[in-house]
Coordinates of C-alpha atoms and ligand atoms in Angstrom, one line a residue:
X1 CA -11.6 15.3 22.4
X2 CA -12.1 18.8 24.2
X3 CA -11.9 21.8 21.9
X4 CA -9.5 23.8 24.0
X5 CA -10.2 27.2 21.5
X6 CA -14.3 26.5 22.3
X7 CA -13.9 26.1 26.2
X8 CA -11.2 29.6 26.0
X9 CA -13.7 31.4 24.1
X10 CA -16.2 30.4 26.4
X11 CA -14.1 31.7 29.1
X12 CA -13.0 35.0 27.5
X13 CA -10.3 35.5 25.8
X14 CA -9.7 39.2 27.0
X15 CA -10.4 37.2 31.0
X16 CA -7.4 34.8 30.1
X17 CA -5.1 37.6 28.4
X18 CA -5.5 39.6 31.9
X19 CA -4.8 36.4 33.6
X20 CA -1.6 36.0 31.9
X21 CA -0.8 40.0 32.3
X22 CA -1.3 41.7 28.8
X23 CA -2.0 45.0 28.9
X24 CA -4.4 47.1 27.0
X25 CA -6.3 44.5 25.8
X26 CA -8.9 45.3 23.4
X27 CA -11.3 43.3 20.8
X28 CA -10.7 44.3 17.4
X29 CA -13.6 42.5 15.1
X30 CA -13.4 38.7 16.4
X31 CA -9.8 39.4 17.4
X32 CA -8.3 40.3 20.4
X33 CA -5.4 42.8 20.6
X34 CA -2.9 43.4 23.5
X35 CA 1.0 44.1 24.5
X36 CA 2.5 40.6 24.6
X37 CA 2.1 39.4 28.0
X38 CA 5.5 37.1 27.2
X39 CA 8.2 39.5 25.9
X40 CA 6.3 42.4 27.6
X41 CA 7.1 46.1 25.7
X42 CA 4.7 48.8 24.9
X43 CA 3.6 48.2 21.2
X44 CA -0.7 47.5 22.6
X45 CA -0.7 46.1 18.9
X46 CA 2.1 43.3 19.7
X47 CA -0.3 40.7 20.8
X48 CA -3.4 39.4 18.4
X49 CA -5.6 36.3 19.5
X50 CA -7.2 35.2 16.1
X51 CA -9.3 31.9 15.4
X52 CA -7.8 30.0 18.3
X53 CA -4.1 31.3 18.1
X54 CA -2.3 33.4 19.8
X55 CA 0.2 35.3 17.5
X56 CA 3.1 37.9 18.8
X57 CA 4.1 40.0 15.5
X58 CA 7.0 41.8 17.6
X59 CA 9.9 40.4 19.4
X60 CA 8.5 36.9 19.9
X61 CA 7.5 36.9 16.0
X62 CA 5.4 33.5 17.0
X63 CA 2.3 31.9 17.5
X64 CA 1.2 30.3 21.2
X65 CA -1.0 28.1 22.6
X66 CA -2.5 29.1 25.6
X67 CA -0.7 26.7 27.3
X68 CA 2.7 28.2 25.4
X69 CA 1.9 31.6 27.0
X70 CA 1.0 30.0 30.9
X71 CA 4.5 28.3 30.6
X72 CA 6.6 31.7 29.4
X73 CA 4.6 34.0 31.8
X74 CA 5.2 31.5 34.9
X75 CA 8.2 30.2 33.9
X76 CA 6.3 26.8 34.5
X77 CA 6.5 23.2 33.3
X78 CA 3.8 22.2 30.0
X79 CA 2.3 19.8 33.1
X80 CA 2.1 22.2 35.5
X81 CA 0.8 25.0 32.8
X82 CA -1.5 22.6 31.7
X83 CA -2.7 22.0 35.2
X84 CA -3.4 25.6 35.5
X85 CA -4.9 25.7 32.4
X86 CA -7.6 23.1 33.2
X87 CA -8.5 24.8 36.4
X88 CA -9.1 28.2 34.7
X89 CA -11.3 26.3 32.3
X90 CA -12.9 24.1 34.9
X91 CA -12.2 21.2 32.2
X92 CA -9.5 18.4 31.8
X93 CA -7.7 19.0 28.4
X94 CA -6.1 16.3 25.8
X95 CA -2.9 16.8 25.3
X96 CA -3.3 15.8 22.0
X97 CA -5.3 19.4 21.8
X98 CA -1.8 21.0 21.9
X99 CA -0.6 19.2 19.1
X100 CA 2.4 20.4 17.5
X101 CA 1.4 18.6 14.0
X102 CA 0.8 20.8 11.2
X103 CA -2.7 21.1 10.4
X104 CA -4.2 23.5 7.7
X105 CA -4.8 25.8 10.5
X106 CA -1.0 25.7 10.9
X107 CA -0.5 26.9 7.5
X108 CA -3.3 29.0 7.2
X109 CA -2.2 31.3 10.3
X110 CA 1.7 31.2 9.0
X111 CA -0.1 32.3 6.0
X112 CA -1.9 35.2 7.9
X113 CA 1.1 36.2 9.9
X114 CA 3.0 36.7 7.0
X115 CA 0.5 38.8 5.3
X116 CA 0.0 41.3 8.1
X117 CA 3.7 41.8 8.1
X118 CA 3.6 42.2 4.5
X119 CA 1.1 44.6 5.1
X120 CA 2.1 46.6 8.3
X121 CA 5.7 46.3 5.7
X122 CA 7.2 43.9 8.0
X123 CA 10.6 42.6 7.1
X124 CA 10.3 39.1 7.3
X125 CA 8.3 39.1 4.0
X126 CA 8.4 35.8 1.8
X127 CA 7.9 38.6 -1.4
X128 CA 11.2 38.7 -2.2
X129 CA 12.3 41.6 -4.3
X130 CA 12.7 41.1 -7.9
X131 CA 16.3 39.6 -8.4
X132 CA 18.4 41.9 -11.4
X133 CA 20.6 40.4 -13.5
X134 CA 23.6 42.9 -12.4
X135 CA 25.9 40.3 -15.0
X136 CA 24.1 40.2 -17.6
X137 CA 27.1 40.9 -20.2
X138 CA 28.7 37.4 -17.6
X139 CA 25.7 35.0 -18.6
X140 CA 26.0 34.1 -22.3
X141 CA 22.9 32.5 -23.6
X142 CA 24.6 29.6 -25.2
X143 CA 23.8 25.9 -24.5
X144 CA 26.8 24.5 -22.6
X145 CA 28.2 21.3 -23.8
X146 CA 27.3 20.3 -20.1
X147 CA 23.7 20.4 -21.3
X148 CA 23.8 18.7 -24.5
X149 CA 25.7 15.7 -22.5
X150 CA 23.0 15.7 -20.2
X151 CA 20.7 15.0 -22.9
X152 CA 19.2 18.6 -23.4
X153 CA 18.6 20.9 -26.6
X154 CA 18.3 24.8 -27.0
X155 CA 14.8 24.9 -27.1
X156 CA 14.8 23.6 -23.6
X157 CA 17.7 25.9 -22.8
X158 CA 15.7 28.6 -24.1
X159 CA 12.1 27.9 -22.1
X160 CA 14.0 27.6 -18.8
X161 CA 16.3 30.8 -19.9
X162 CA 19.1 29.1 -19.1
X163 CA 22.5 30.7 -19.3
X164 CA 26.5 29.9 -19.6
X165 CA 28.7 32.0 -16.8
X166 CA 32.5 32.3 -18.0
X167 CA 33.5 34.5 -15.5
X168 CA 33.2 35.8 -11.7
X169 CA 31.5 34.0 -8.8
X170 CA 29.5 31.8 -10.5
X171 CA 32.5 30.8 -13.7
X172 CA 32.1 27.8 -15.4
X173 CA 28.1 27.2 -13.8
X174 CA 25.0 26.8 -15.4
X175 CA 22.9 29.7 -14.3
X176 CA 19.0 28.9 -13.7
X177 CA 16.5 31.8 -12.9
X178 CA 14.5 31.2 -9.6
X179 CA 11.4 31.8 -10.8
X180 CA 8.1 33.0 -8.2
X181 CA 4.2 32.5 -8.5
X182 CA 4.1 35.3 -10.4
X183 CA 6.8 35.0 -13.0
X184 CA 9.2 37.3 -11.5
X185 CA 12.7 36.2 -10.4
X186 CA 14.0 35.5 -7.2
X187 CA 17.2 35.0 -8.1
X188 CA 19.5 32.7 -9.2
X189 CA 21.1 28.8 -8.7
X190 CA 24.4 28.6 -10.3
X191 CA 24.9 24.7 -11.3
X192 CA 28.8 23.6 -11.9
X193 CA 29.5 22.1 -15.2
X194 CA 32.0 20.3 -13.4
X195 CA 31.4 16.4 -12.6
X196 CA 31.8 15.1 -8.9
X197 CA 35.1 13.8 -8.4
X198 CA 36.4 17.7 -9.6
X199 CA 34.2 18.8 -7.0
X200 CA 35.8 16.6 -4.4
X201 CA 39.1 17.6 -5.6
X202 CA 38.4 21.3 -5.5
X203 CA 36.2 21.4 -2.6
X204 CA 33.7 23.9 -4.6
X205 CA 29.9 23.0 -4.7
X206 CA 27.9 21.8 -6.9
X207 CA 25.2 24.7 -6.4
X208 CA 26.2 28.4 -5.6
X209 CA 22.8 30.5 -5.5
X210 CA 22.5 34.3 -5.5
X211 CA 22.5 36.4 -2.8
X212 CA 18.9 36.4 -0.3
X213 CA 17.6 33.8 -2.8
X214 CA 15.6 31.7 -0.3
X215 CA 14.7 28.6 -2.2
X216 CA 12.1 27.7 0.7
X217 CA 9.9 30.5 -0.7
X218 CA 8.8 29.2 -4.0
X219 CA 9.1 26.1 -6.0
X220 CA 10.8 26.2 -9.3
X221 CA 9.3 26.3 -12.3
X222 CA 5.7 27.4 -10.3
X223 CA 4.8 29.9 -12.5
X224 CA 4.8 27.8 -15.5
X225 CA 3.5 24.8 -13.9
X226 CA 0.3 25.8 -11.9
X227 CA -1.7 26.7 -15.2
X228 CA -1.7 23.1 -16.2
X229 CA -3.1 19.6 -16.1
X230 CA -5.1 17.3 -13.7
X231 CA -1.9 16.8 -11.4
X232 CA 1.1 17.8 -10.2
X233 CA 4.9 16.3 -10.2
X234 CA 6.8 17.3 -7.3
X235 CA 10.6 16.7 -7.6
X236 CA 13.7 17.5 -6.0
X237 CA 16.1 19.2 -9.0
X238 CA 16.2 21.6 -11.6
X239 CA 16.8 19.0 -14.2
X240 CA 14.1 16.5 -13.8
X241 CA 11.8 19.7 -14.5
X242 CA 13.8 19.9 -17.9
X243 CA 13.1 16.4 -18.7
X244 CA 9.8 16.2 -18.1
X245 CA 9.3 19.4 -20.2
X246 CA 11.0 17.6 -23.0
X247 CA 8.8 14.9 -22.3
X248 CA 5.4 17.3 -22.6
X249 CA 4.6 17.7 -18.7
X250 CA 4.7 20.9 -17.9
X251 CA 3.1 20.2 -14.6
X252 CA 6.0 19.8 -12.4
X253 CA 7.9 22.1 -10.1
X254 CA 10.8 21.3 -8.1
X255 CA 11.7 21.6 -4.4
X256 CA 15.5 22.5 -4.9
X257 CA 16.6 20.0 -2.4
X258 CA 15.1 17.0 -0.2
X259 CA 12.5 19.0 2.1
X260 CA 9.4 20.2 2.1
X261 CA 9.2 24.0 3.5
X262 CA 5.4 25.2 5.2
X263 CA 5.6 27.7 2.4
X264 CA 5.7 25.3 -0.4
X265 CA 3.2 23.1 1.0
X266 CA 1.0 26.4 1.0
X267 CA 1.4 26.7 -2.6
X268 CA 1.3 23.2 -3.8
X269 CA -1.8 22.9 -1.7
X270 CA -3.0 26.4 -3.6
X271 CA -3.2 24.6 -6.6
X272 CA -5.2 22.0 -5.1
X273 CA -4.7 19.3 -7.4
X274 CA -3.5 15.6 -6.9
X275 CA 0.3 15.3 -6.4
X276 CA 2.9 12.8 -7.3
X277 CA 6.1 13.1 -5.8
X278 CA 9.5 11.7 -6.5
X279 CA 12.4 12.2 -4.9
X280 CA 15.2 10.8 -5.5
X281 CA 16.8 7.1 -5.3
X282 CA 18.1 7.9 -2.5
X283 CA 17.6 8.1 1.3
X284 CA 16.8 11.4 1.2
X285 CA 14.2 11.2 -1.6
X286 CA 12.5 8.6 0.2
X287 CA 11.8 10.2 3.2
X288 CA 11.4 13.6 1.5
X289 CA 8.0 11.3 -0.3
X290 CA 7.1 10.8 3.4
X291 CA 7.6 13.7 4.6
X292 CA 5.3 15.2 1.2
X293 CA 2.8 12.2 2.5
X294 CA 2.2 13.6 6.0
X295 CA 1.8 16.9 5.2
X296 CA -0.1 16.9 2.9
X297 CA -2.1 13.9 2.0
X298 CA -4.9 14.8 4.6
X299 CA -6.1 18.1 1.9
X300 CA -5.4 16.2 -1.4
X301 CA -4.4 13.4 -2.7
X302 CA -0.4 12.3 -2.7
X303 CA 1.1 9.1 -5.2
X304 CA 4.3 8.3 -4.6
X305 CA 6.2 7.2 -7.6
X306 CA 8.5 4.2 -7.0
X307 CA 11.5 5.1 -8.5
X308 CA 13.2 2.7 -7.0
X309 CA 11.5 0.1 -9.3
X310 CA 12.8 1.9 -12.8
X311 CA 16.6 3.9 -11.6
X312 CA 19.7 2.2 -12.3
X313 CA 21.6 3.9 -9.8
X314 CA 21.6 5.4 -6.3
X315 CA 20.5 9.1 -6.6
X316 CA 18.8 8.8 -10.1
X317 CA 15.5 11.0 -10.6
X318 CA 13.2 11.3 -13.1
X319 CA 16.2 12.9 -14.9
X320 CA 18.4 9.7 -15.7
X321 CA 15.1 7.4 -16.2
X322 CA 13.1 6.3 -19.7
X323 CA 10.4 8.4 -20.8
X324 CA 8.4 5.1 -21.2
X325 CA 9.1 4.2 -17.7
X326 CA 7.8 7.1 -16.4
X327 CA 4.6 7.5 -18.8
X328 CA 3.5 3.8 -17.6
X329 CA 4.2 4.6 -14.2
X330 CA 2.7 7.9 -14.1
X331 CA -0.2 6.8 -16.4
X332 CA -1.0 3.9 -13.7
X333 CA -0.8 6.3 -10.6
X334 CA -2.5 8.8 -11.4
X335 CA -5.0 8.1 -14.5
X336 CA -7.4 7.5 -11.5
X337 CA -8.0 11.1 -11.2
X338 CA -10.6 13.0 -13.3
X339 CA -9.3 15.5 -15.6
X340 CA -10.6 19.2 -15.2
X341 CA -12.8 20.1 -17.1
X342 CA -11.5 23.1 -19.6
X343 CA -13.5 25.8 -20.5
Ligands
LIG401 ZN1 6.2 38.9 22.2

Protein backbone atom coordinates (compact mmCIF):
# COMPACT_ATOMS: atom_id res chain seq x y z
CA UNK A 1 0.00 0.00 0.00
CA UNK A 2 1.55 3.55 -0.85
CA UNK A 3 1.69 5.93 2.11
CA UNK A 4 0.15 8.80 0.33
CA UNK A 5 1.10 11.39 3.61
CA UNK A 6 5.03 9.87 3.20
CA UNK A 7 5.30 10.37 -0.71
CA UNK A 8 3.45 14.28 0.03
CA UNK A 9 5.89 14.92 2.63
CA UNK A 10 8.44 13.87 0.47
CA UNK A 11 7.18 16.21 -2.05
CA UNK A 12 6.67 19.28 0.12
CA UNK A 13 3.79 20.10 1.57
CA UNK A 14 4.31 23.96 1.21
CA UNK A 15 5.21 22.72 -3.03
CA UNK A 16 1.68 21.09 -3.14
CA UNK A 17 -0.19 23.97 -1.12
CA UNK A 18 1.24 26.42 -3.89
CA UNK A 19 0.21 23.94 -6.42
CA UNK A 20 -3.26 24.07 -5.29
CA UNK A 21 -3.06 28.11 -4.76
CA UNK A 22 -2.91 28.82 -0.92
CA UNK A 23 -1.50 31.83 -0.15
CA UNK A 24 0.93 32.77 2.53
CA UNK A 25 1.98 29.57 3.24
CA UNK A 26 4.18 29.16 6.10
CA UNK A 27 5.58 26.09 8.38
CA UNK A 28 4.62 26.48 11.82
CA UNK A 29 6.58 23.55 13.99
CA UNK A 30 5.83 20.37 11.77
CA UNK A 31 2.70 22.07 10.53
CA UNK A 32 1.94 24.00 7.63
CA UNK A 33 -0.21 27.14 7.74
CA UNK A 34 -1.98 28.96 4.72
CA UNK A 35 -5.35 30.79 3.47
CA UNK A 36 -7.54 27.95 2.38
CA UNK A 37 -6.75 27.41 -1.14
CA UNK A 38 -10.75 25.94 -1.38
CA UNK A 39 -12.96 28.64 0.11
CA UNK A 40 -10.20 31.19 -0.58
CA UNK A 41 -10.55 34.49 2.09
CA UNK A 42 -7.76 36.32 3.77
CA UNK A 43 -7.51 34.62 7.29
CA UNK A 44 -3.34 33.16 6.37
CA UNK A 45 -4.27 31.07 9.54
CA UNK A 46 -7.47 29.36 7.79
CA UNK A 47 -5.54 26.47 6.34
CA UNK A 48 -3.26 23.96 8.74
CA UNK A 49 -1.63 20.73 7.22
CA UNK A 50 -0.98 18.54 10.38
CA UNK A 51 0.22 14.79 10.50
CA UNK A 52 -1.14 13.96 7.09
CA UNK A 53 -4.45 16.06 7.08
CA UNK A 54 -5.41 18.87 5.79
CA UNK A 55 -7.83 20.86 8.19
CA UNK A 56 -9.78 24.29 7.17
CA UNK A 57 -10.84 25.85 10.77
CA UNK A 58 -12.90 28.72 8.75
CA UNK A 59 -15.61 28.57 6.40
CA UNK A 60 -15.01 24.96 5.16
CA UNK A 61 -14.72 23.96 9.05
CA UNK A 62 -13.31 20.33 7.55
CA UNK A 63 -10.58 18.19 7.04
CA UNK A 64 -9.21 17.16 3.23
CA UNK A 65 -7.29 14.83 1.67
CA UNK A 66 -5.11 16.01 -0.85
CA UNK A 67 -7.07 14.50 -3.25
CA UNK A 68 -10.28 16.43 -1.52
CA UNK A 69 -8.51 19.77 -2.16
CA UNK A 70 -7.25 18.86 -6.09
CA UNK A 71 -11.10 18.08 -6.66
CA UNK A 72 -12.56 21.58 -4.97
CA UNK A 73 -9.68 23.72 -6.48
CA UNK A 74 -10.27 22.13 -10.15
CA UNK A 75 -13.62 21.53 -9.89
CA UNK A 76 -12.40 17.89 -11.11
CA UNK A 77 -13.64 14.37 -10.82
CA UNK A 78 -11.86 12.00 -7.59
CA UNK A 79 -10.35 9.99 -10.97
CA UNK A 80 -9.19 12.74 -12.65
CA UNK A 81 -7.89 14.42 -9.16
CA UNK A 82 -6.34 11.34 -8.38
CA UNK A 83 -4.76 11.25 -11.78
CA UNK A 84 -3.21 14.49 -11.06
CA UNK A 85 -2.25 13.59 -7.92
CA UNK A 86 -0.17 10.61 -8.99
CA UNK A 87 1.68 12.65 -11.52
CA UNK A 88 2.65 15.36 -8.96
CA UNK A 89 3.95 12.48 -6.86
CA UNK A 90 5.45 10.52 -9.65
CA UNK A 91 3.68 7.42 -7.91
CA UNK A 92 0.45 5.42 -8.53
CA UNK A 93 -1.84 5.75 -5.36
CA UNK A 94 -4.37 3.07 -3.74
CA UNK A 95 -7.43 4.21 -3.51
CA UNK A 96 -7.85 2.50 -0.52
CA UNK A 97 -5.23 5.31 0.84
CA UNK A 98 -8.22 7.74 0.61
CA UNK A 99 -10.26 5.74 2.76
CA UNK A 100 -13.21 7.39 4.22
CA UNK A 101 -13.27 4.67 7.22
CA UNK A 102 -12.74 6.00 10.57
CA UNK A 103 -9.43 5.24 11.85
CA UNK A 104 -8.01 6.56 15.25
CA UNK A 105 -6.35 9.15 13.16
CA UNK A 106 -9.94 10.14 12.26
CA UNK A 107 -10.80 10.60 15.81
CA UNK A 108 -7.69 11.88 16.91
CA UNK A 109 -7.73 14.98 14.39
CA UNK A 110 -11.68 15.64 15.10
CA UNK A 111 -10.25 15.55 18.54
CA UNK A 112 -7.53 18.18 17.64
CA UNK A 113 -9.86 20.35 15.51
CA UNK A 114 -12.11 20.71 18.25
CA UNK A 115 -9.55 21.71 20.68
CA UNK A 116 -7.94 24.53 18.74
CA UNK A 117 -11.43 25.89 18.38
CA UNK A 118 -11.93 25.54 21.92
CA UNK A 119 -8.81 27.29 22.22
CA UNK A 120 -8.78 30.06 19.57
CA UNK A 121 -12.83 30.17 21.49
CA UNK A 122 -14.37 28.77 18.47
CA UNK A 123 -18.02 28.21 18.66
CA UNK A 124 -18.48 24.90 17.56
CA UNK A 125 -17.24 23.69 21.07
CA UNK A 126 -18.41 20.17 22.36
CA UNK A 127 -17.87 21.96 26.11
CA UNK A 128 -21.15 22.83 26.50
CA UNK A 129 -22.00 25.33 29.08
CA UNK A 130 -23.09 24.23 32.41
CA UNK A 131 -27.01 23.68 32.02
CA UNK A 132 -29.06 25.70 35.28
CA UNK A 133 -31.90 24.45 36.62
CA UNK A 134 -33.94 27.80 35.85
CA UNK A 135 -37.23 25.38 37.41
CA UNK A 136 -36.06 24.27 40.01
CA UNK A 137 -39.22 25.15 42.36
CA UNK A 138 -40.99 22.84 38.79
CA UNK A 139 -38.86 19.61 39.57
CA UNK A 140 -40.05 18.02 42.88
CA UNK A 141 -37.67 15.49 44.05
CA UNK A 142 -40.22 12.83 44.66
CA UNK A 143 -40.16 9.28 43.18
CA UNK A 144 -42.94 9.15 40.72
CA UNK A 145 -45.22 6.24 40.82
CA UNK A 146 -43.94 5.80 37.12
CA UNK A 147 -40.63 4.72 38.79
CA UNK A 148 -41.66 2.50 41.41
CA UNK A 149 -43.84 0.61 38.52
CA UNK A 150 -40.86 0.32 36.67
CA UNK A 151 -39.29 -1.45 39.40
CA UNK A 152 -37.14 1.45 40.93
CA UNK A 153 -36.61 2.82 44.70
CA UNK A 154 -35.60 6.31 46.05
CA UNK A 155 -32.21 5.46 46.56
CA UNK A 156 -31.88 4.96 42.94
CA UNK A 157 -33.97 8.07 42.34
CA UNK A 158 -31.67 9.85 44.53
CA UNK A 159 -28.09 8.66 42.85
CA UNK A 160 -29.33 9.58 39.42
CA UNK A 161 -31.05 12.93 40.93
CA UNK A 162 -33.90 12.22 39.42
CA UNK A 163 -36.94 14.53 39.56
CA UNK A 164 -40.93 14.79 39.15
CA UNK A 165 -42.04 17.92 36.71
CA UNK A 166 -45.87 18.92 37.44
CA UNK A 167 -45.92 21.79 35.45
CA UNK A 168 -44.63 23.70 32.13
CA UNK A 169 -42.87 22.21 29.15
CA UNK A 170 -41.73 19.23 30.53
CA UNK A 171 -45.45 18.40 32.90
CA UNK A 172 -46.02 15.07 33.92
CA UNK A 173 -41.98 13.78 32.69
CA UNK A 174 -39.41 12.29 34.54
CA UNK A 175 -36.55 14.73 34.51
CA UNK A 176 -32.88 13.16 34.16
CA UNK A 177 -29.75 15.37 34.39
CA UNK A 178 -27.38 14.99 31.39
CA UNK A 179 -24.45 14.57 33.08
CA UNK A 180 -20.55 15.33 31.23
CA UNK A 181 -16.97 13.84 31.93
CA UNK A 182 -16.61 16.04 34.51
CA UNK A 183 -19.75 15.92 36.57
CA UNK A 184 -21.27 18.99 35.37
CA UNK A 185 -24.66 19.15 33.56
CA UNK A 186 -25.44 19.44 30.15
CA UNK A 187 -28.77 19.62 30.55
CA UNK A 188 -31.73 17.76 30.72
CA UNK A 189 -34.01 14.63 29.10
CA UNK A 190 -37.49 14.92 30.16
CA UNK A 191 -39.02 11.21 30.07
CA UNK A 192 -43.17 11.00 29.92
CA UNK A 193 -44.76 9.06 32.65
CA UNK A 194 -47.19 8.40 30.15
CA UNK A 195 -47.36 4.75 28.51
CA UNK A 196 -47.28 4.38 24.59
CA UNK A 197 -50.65 4.11 23.38
CA UNK A 198 -51.33 7.89 25.31
CA UNK A 199 -48.46 8.93 23.33
CA UNK A 200 -49.99 7.71 20.12
CA UNK A 201 -53.17 9.29 21.12
CA UNK A 202 -51.66 12.63 22.02
CA UNK A 203 -48.97 12.78 19.49
CA UNK A 204 -46.43 14.13 22.31
CA UNK A 205 -42.97 12.27 22.70
CA UNK A 206 -41.79 10.14 24.79
CA UNK A 207 -38.43 12.31 25.37
CA UNK A 208 -38.40 16.17 25.36
CA UNK A 209 -34.72 17.33 26.24
CA UNK A 210 -33.58 20.87 27.16
CA UNK A 211 -32.66 23.42 25.11
CA UNK A 212 -28.69 22.99 23.22
CA UNK A 213 -28.51 19.71 25.13
CA UNK A 214 -26.53 17.71 22.40
CA UNK A 215 -26.71 14.13 23.58
CA UNK A 216 -23.98 13.19 20.95
CA UNK A 217 -21.43 15.03 23.21
CA UNK A 218 -21.31 12.82 26.26
CA UNK A 219 -22.62 9.56 27.39
CA UNK A 220 -24.87 9.45 30.29
CA UNK A 221 -23.94 8.52 33.48
CA UNK A 222 -19.90 9.04 32.23
CA UNK A 223 -18.88 10.72 35.05
CA UNK A 224 -19.83 8.08 37.49
CA UNK A 225 -19.02 5.27 35.29
CA UNK A 226 -15.34 5.84 34.01
CA UNK A 227 -13.82 5.47 37.67
CA UNK A 228 -14.77 1.84 37.74
CA UNK A 229 -14.22 -1.83 37.01
CA UNK A 230 -12.35 -4.03 34.37
CA UNK A 231 -15.10 -3.18 31.61
CA UNK A 232 -17.55 -1.21 30.39
CA UNK A 233 -21.51 -1.66 29.53
CA UNK A 234 -22.63 0.41 26.76
CA UNK A 235 -26.46 0.74 26.33
CA UNK A 236 -28.90 2.57 24.64
CA UNK A 237 -31.44 4.18 27.60
CA UNK A 238 -31.43 5.92 30.67
CA UNK A 239 -33.08 3.08 32.53
CA UNK A 240 -30.91 0.16 31.90
CA UNK A 241 -28.13 2.39 33.61
CA UNK A 242 -30.65 2.47 36.63
CA UNK A 243 -30.92 -1.21 36.62
CA UNK A 244 -27.72 -2.16 36.43
CA UNK A 245 -26.86 0.34 39.35
CA UNK A 246 -29.46 -1.52 41.31
CA UNK A 247 -27.78 -4.49 40.31
CA UNK A 248 -24.05 -3.11 41.61
CA UNK A 249 -22.51 -2.15 38.00
CA UNK A 250 -21.75 1.07 38.09
CA UNK A 251 -19.74 0.68 34.95
CA UNK A 252 -22.25 1.45 32.33
CA UNK A 253 -23.14 4.58 30.46
CA UNK A 254 -25.72 5.05 27.98
CA UNK A 255 -25.82 6.34 24.35
CA UNK A 256 -29.36 8.04 24.54
CA UNK A 257 -30.52 6.49 21.41
CA UNK A 258 -29.30 3.66 18.79
CA UNK A 259 -25.95 5.37 17.38
CA UNK A 260 -22.71 5.69 18.09
CA UNK A 261 -21.43 9.55 17.64
CA UNK A 262 -17.22 10.04 16.78
CA UNK A 263 -17.38 11.92 20.10
CA UNK A 264 -18.57 9.08 22.15
CA UNK A 265 -16.40 6.67 20.64
CA UNK A 266 -13.51 9.22 21.69
CA UNK A 267 -14.51 8.83 25.18
CA UNK A 268 -15.41 5.26 25.46
CA UNK A 269 -12.12 4.64 23.77
CA UNK A 270 -10.54 7.27 26.62
CA UNK A 271 -11.25 4.86 29.14
CA UNK A 272 -9.66 2.15 27.31
CA UNK A 273 -11.17 -0.66 28.80
CA UNK A 274 -13.07 -3.81 27.23
CA UNK A 275 -16.62 -3.01 26.23
CA UNK A 276 -19.83 -4.83 26.09
CA UNK A 277 -22.59 -3.41 24.31
CA UNK A 278 -26.23 -4.01 24.28
CA UNK A 279 -28.62 -2.54 22.49
CA UNK A 280 -31.79 -3.22 22.35
CA UNK A 281 -34.03 -6.29 20.97
CA UNK A 282 -34.62 -4.58 18.35
CA UNK A 283 -33.37 -3.72 14.80
CA UNK A 284 -31.89 -0.87 15.83
CA UNK A 285 -30.01 -2.30 18.79
CA UNK A 286 -28.61 -4.77 16.63
CA UNK A 287 -27.02 -2.84 14.27
CA UNK A 288 -26.23 -0.07 16.75
CA UNK A 289 -23.82 -3.47 18.33
CA UNK A 290 -22.37 -3.49 14.82
CA UNK A 291 -21.99 -0.33 14.30
CA UNK A 292 -20.05 -0.25 18.20
CA UNK A 293 -18.10 -3.37 16.53
CA UNK A 294 -16.63 -1.53 13.55
CA UNK A 295 -15.64 1.31 15.20
CA UNK A 296 -14.22 0.42 17.66
CA UNK A 297 -13.08 -3.20 18.02
CA UNK A 298 -9.77 -2.47 16.18
CA UNK A 299 -8.41 -0.29 19.70
CA UNK A 300 -10.09 -2.57 22.31
CA UNK A 301 -11.90 -5.17 22.73
CA UNK A 302 -15.92 -5.18 21.95
CA UNK A 303 -18.57 -8.41 23.37
CA UNK A 304 -21.72 -8.20 22.19
CA UNK A 305 -24.29 -9.36 24.62
CA UNK A 306 -27.03 -11.48 22.95
CA UNK A 307 -29.96 -10.20 24.26
CA UNK A 308 -31.89 -11.72 21.97
CA UNK A 309 -31.22 -15.11 23.81
CA UNK A 310 -32.78 -13.75 27.49
CA UNK A 311 -35.72 -10.60 26.34
CA UNK A 312 -39.16 -11.65 26.19
CA UNK A 313 -40.20 -8.99 23.99
CA UNK A 314 -39.22 -6.87 20.91
CA UNK A 315 -37.38 -3.74 22.31
CA UNK A 316 -36.51 -5.15 25.78
CA UNK A 317 -32.88 -3.99 27.27
CA UNK A 318 -31.13 -4.89 30.01
CA UNK A 319 -33.92 -2.96 31.75
CA UNK A 320 -36.96 -5.60 31.48
CA UNK A 321 -34.34 -8.71 31.76
CA UNK A 322 -33.32 -10.98 35.15
CA UNK A 323 -30.48 -9.88 37.06
CA UNK A 324 -29.31 -13.60 36.91
CA UNK A 325 -29.55 -13.57 33.22
CA UNK A 326 -27.47 -10.91 32.78
CA UNK A 327 -24.70 -11.84 35.59
CA UNK A 328 -24.27 -15.38 33.66
CA UNK A 329 -24.20 -13.71 30.57
CA UNK A 330 -21.98 -10.96 31.47
CA UNK A 331 -19.84 -13.27 33.79
CA UNK A 332 -19.24 -15.56 30.56
CA UNK A 333 -18.33 -12.64 28.09
CA UNK A 334 -16.32 -10.83 29.75
CA UNK A 335 -14.63 -12.84 32.81
CA UNK A 336 -11.90 -13.36 30.13
CA UNK A 337 -10.52 -10.01 30.81
CA UNK A 338 -8.01 -9.42 33.64
CA UNK A 339 -9.06 -7.15 36.33
CA UNK A 340 -6.93 -3.96 36.95
CA UNK A 341 -4.99 -4.07 39.24
CA UNK A 342 -5.99 -1.35 42.27
CA UNK A 343 -3.64 0.40 44.07
ZN1 LIG B 1 -11.89 26.73 3.77
Amino acid sequence: MTDVKELLENYGIDKFLAYVGAEHIRKVGDSYRSCCPIHKGNNSSAFSYHNGYFTCFSECNRNFSAIDIIMNVFHISYSQAKKRLEKILGQEIDSTDDSTDMTFEHLANRQFISDYKRIKGGEKSHIVENFIFLNTQEYKEITHEYLINEGFNDDTRKFFDLRFCEKGIMKDRIIIPIDNPDGKILGIAGRSIHDFRWLELTGESKYFFSKGLKKSATLYNISRADIYDNFIIVVEGYKSIWRLHDWGFDNAVALMGAHLSDRQAQLLLHLDVPILVSGDNDKAGKSLQKEVVTKLSKYVPVEQFPIEKIAKNESDSIAEIKKEDFAHWTNKLMGKYPSRILF
